[in-house]
Coordinates of C-alpha atoms in Angstrom, one line a residue:
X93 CA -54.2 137.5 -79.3
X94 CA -52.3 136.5 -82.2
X95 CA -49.0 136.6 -81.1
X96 CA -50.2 134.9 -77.9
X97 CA -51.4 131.7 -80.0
X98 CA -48.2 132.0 -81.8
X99 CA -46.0 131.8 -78.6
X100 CA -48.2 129.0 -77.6
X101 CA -47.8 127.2 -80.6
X102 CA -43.9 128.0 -80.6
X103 CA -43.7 126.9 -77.2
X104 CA -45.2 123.0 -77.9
X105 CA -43.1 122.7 -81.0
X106 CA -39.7 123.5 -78.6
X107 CA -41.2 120.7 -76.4
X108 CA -41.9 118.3 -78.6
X109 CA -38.3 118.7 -80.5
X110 CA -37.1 118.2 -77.2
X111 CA -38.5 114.8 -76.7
X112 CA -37.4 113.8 -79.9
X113 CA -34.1 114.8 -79.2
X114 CA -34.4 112.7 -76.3
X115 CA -35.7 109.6 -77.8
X116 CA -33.1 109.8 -80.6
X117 CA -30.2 110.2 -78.1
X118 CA -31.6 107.2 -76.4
X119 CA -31.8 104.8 -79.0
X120 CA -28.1 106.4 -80.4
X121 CA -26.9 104.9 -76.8
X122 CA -28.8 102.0 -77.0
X123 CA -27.0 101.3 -80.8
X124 CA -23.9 102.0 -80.5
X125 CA -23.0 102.7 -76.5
X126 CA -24.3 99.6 -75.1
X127 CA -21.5 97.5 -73.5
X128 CA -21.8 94.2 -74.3
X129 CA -22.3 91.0 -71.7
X130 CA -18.7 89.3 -71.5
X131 CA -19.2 85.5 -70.8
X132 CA -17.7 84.5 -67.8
X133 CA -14.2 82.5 -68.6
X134 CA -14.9 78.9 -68.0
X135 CA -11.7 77.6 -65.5
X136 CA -11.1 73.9 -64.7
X137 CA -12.7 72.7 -62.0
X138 CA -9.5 71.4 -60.5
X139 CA -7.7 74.8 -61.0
X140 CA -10.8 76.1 -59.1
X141 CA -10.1 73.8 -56.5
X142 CA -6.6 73.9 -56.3
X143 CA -6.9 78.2 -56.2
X144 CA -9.1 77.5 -53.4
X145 CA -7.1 75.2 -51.2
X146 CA -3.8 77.8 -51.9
X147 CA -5.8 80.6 -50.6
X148 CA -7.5 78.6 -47.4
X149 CA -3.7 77.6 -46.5
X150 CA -3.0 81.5 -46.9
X151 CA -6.1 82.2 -44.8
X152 CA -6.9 84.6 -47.7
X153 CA -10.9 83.4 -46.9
X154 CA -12.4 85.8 -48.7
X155 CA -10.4 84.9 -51.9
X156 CA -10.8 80.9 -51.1
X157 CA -14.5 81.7 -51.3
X158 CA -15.0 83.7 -54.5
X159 CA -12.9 80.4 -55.7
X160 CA -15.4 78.1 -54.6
X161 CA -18.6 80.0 -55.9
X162 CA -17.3 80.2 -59.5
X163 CA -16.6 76.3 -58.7
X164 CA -20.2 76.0 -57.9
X165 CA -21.0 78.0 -60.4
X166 CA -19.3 76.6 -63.3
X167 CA -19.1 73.1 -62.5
X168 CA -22.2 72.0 -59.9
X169 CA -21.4 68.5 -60.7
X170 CA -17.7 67.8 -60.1
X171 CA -16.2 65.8 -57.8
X172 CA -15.0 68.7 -55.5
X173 CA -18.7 69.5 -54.8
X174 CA -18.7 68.1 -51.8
X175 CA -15.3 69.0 -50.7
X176 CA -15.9 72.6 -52.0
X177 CA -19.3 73.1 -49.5
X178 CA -17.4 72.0 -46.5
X179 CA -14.4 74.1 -47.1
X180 CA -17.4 77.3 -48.0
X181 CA -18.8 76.5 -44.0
X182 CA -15.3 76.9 -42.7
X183 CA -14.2 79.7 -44.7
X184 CA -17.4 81.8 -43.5
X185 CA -16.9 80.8 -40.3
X186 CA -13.3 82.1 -39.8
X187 CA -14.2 85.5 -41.0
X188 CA -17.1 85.6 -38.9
X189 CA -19.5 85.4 -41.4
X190 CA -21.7 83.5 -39.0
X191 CA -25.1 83.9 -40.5
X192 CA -23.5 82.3 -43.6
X193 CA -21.4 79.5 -42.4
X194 CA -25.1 78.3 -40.8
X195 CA -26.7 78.3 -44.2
X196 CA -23.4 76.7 -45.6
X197 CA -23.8 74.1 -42.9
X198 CA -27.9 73.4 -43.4
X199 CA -27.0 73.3 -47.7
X200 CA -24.2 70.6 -47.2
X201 CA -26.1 68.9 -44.5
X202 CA -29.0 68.3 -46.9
X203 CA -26.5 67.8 -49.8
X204 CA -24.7 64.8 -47.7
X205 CA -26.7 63.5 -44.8
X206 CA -24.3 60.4 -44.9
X207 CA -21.2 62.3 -44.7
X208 CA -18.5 61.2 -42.5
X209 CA -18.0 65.2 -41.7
X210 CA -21.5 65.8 -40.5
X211 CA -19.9 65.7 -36.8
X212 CA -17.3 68.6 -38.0
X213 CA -19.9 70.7 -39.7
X214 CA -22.4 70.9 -36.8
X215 CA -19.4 71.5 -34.2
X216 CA -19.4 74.7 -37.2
X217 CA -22.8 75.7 -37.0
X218 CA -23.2 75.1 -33.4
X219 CA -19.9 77.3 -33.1
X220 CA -21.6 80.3 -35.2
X221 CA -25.0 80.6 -33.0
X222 CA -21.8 80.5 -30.2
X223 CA -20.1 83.4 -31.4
X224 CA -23.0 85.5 -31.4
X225 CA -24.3 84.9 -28.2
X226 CA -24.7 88.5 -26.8
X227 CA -25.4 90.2 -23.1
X228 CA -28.1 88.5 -20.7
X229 CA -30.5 91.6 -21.2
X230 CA -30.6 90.8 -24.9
X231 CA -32.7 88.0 -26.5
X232 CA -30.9 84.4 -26.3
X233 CA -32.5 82.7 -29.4
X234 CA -28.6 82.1 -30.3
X235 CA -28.1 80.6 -26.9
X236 CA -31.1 77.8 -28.0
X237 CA -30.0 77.5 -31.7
X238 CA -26.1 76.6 -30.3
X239 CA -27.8 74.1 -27.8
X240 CA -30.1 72.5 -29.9
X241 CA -27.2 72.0 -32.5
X242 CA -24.8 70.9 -29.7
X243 CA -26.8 68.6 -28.4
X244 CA -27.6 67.2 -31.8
X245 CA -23.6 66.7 -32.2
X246 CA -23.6 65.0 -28.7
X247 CA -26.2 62.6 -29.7
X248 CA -25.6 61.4 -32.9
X249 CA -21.7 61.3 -32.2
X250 CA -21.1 61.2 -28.9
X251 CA -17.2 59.6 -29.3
X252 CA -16.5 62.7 -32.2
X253 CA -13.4 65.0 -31.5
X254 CA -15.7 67.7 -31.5
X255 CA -18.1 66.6 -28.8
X256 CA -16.3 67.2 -25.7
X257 CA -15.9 70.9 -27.3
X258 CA -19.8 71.0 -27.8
X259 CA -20.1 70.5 -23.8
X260 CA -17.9 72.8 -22.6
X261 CA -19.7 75.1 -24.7
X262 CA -23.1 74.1 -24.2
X263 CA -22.3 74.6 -20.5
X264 CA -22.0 78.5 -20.9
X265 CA -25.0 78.6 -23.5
X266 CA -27.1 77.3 -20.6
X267 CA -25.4 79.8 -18.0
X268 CA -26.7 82.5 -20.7
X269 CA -30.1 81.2 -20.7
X270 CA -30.3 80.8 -17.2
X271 CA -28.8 84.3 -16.7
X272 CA -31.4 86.1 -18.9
X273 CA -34.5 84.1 -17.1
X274 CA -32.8 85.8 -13.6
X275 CA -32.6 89.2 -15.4
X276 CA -36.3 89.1 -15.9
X277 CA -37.0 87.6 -12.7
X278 CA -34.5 90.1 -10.9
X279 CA -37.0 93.1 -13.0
X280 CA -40.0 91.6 -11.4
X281 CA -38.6 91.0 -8.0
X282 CA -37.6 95.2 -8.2
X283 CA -41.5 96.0 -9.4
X284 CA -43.4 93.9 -6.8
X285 CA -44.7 91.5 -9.3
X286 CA -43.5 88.3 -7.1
X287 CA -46.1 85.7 -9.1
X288 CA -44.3 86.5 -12.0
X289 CA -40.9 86.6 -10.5
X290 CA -41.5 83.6 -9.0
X291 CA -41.9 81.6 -12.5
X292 CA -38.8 83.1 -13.8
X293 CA -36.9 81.6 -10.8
X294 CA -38.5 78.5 -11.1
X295 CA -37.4 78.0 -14.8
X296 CA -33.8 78.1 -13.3
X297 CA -34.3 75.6 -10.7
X298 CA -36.2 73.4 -13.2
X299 CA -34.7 74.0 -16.7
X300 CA -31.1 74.9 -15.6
X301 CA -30.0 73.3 -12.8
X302 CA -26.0 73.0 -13.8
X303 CA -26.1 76.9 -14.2
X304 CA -24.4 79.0 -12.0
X305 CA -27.3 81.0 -11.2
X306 CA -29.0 77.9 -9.3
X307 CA -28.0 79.2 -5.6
X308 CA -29.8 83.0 -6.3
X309 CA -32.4 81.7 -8.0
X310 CA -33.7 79.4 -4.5
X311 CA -32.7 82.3 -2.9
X312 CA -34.7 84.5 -4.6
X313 CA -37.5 82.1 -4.4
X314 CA -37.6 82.1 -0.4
X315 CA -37.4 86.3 -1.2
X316 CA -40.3 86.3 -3.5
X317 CA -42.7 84.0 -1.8
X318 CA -42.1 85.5 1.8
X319 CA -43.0 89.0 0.1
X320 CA -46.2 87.4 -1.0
X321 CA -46.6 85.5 2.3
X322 CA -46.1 82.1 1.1
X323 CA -43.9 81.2 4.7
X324 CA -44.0 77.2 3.3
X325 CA -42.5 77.7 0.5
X326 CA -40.3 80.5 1.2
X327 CA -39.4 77.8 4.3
X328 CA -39.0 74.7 1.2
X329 CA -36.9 76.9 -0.8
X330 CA -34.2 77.9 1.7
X331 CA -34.5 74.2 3.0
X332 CA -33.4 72.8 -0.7
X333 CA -30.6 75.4 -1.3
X334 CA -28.9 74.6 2.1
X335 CA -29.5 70.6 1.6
X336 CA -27.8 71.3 -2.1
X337 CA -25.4 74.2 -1.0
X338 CA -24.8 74.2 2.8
X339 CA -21.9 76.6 2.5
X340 CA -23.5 78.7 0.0
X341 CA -23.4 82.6 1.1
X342 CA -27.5 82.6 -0.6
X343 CA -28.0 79.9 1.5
X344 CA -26.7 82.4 5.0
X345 CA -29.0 85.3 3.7
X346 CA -32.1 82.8 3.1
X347 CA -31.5 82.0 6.8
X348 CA -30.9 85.7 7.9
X349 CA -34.2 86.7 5.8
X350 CA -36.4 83.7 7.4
X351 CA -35.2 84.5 10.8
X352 CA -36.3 88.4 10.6
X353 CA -39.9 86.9 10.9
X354 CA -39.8 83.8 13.2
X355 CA -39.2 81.5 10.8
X356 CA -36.2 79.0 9.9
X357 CA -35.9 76.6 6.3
X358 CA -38.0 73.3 6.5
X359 CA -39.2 71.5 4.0
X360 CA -42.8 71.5 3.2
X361 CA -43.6 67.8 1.7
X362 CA -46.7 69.3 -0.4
X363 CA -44.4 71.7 -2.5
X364 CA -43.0 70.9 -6.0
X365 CA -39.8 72.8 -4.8
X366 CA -39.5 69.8 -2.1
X367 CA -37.8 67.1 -4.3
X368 CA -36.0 69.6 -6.9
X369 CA -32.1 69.2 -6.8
X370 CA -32.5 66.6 -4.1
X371 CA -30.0 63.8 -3.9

């Protein structure tokens, strides 16, 4: 029993050196091992600049913007503040650094809501939801963020070098959205669920009506309602795409389809359908 208590006891005191040892080593480090903060070397703002503008004419991006940070960062108030954000948006935008040129483009639109480059910077941030736009199975928020932005470039200036870009562009952000809304459709079509089809192909017609998808979509509404029965407005919707797109190959298999039952594209005044796309 005695030696047992000794061991014990023995066996704390080891433990408790240990901890000591520990502690002592620690505050040793903390002493005389500690590496000390070096201040950041203040540059010129103009050398900042100037770095900056060398590197962009390089297309060294990445080095143009660790130039313009430290600008930011050293001298927030110069007079290349406003020169420095603009050339931030384009720099993250040509090395696809898309997520960043956007927030570069929302700071230096807040910054300068006057500026006479507001035109150029959201033909930038419209261009970087653009780039991003993926597949038609996937979601298409970028498709409405790069619409809403082009069509906020369109309207405030519509003469801008940059609008007629912002169109052309705008024209295949709609084809995406339109071509998702025909995925889904297409998916309830294949199921049986022709109600909810239906609506998909309706948002086409309605929403997107310089798509290319416009021609399947009326076709796929004189598909959809004849599965459900609905011979008026399968009739309407065949009616409308051959009034619209008389040469149209959709337009030959609405008429094929309508004439497997006795039936032949007319327009039913009561339906909605009736005056879309007309004239």
């Amino acid at each position: 029993m005695i030696h047992t208590g000794f061991g014990a006891t023995a066996s704390r005191l080891v433990r408790v050196a240990s901890v000591v040892l520990v502690i002592a080593t620690i505050s040793a480090c903390s002493m005389f091992g500690q590496a000390k903060i070096k201040d950041e070397e203040i540059i010129p703002a103009d050398t900042l600049y100037q770095t900056a503008l060398s590197d962009m004419d390089k297309m060294n991006y990445n080095h143009a913007l660790d130039s313009l940070k430290k600008l930011e960062r050293q001298h927030p108030y110069s007079e290349f503040n406003e020169k420095a954000k603009l050339m931030e948006v384009y720099a993250n935008y040509r090395i696809s650094k898309f997520d960043e040129a956007i927030l570069a483009a929302d700071r230096y639109m807040a910054l300068f809501p006057s500026s006479d480059e507001m035109a150029y910077v959201l033909f930038l941030k419209g261009t970087s939801y653009f780039a991003q736009i993926a597949d038609i199975t996937r979601d298409q928020q970028l498709s409405q963020d790069a619409i809403s932005t082009y069509t906020l470039l369109i309207t405030n200036y519509p003469k801008s070098d940059y609008a007629k870009d912002a169109r052309d562009k705008m024209v295949i952000a709609v084809d995406q959205l339109a071509g998702k809304e025909m995925s889904v459709g297409r998916y309830y079509a294949g199921n049986g669920q022709y109600a909810a089809a239906i609506n998909r192909f309706r948002t086409v017609v309605d929403k997107y009506q310089t798509s290319t998808h416009i021609e399947e979509a009326l076709f796929r509404l004189t598909e959809s309602n004849l599965a459900l029965g609905l011979t008026n407005e399968a009739q309407t919707a065949a009616a409308v795409l051959g009034h619209n797109y008389p040469s149209s190959d959709w337009y030959k298999e609405a008429i094929d389809l309508l004439q497997r039952v006795g039936l032949e594209p007319k327009v039913n005044s009561a339906s909605s359908l009736a005056t879309s796309l007309q004239g």
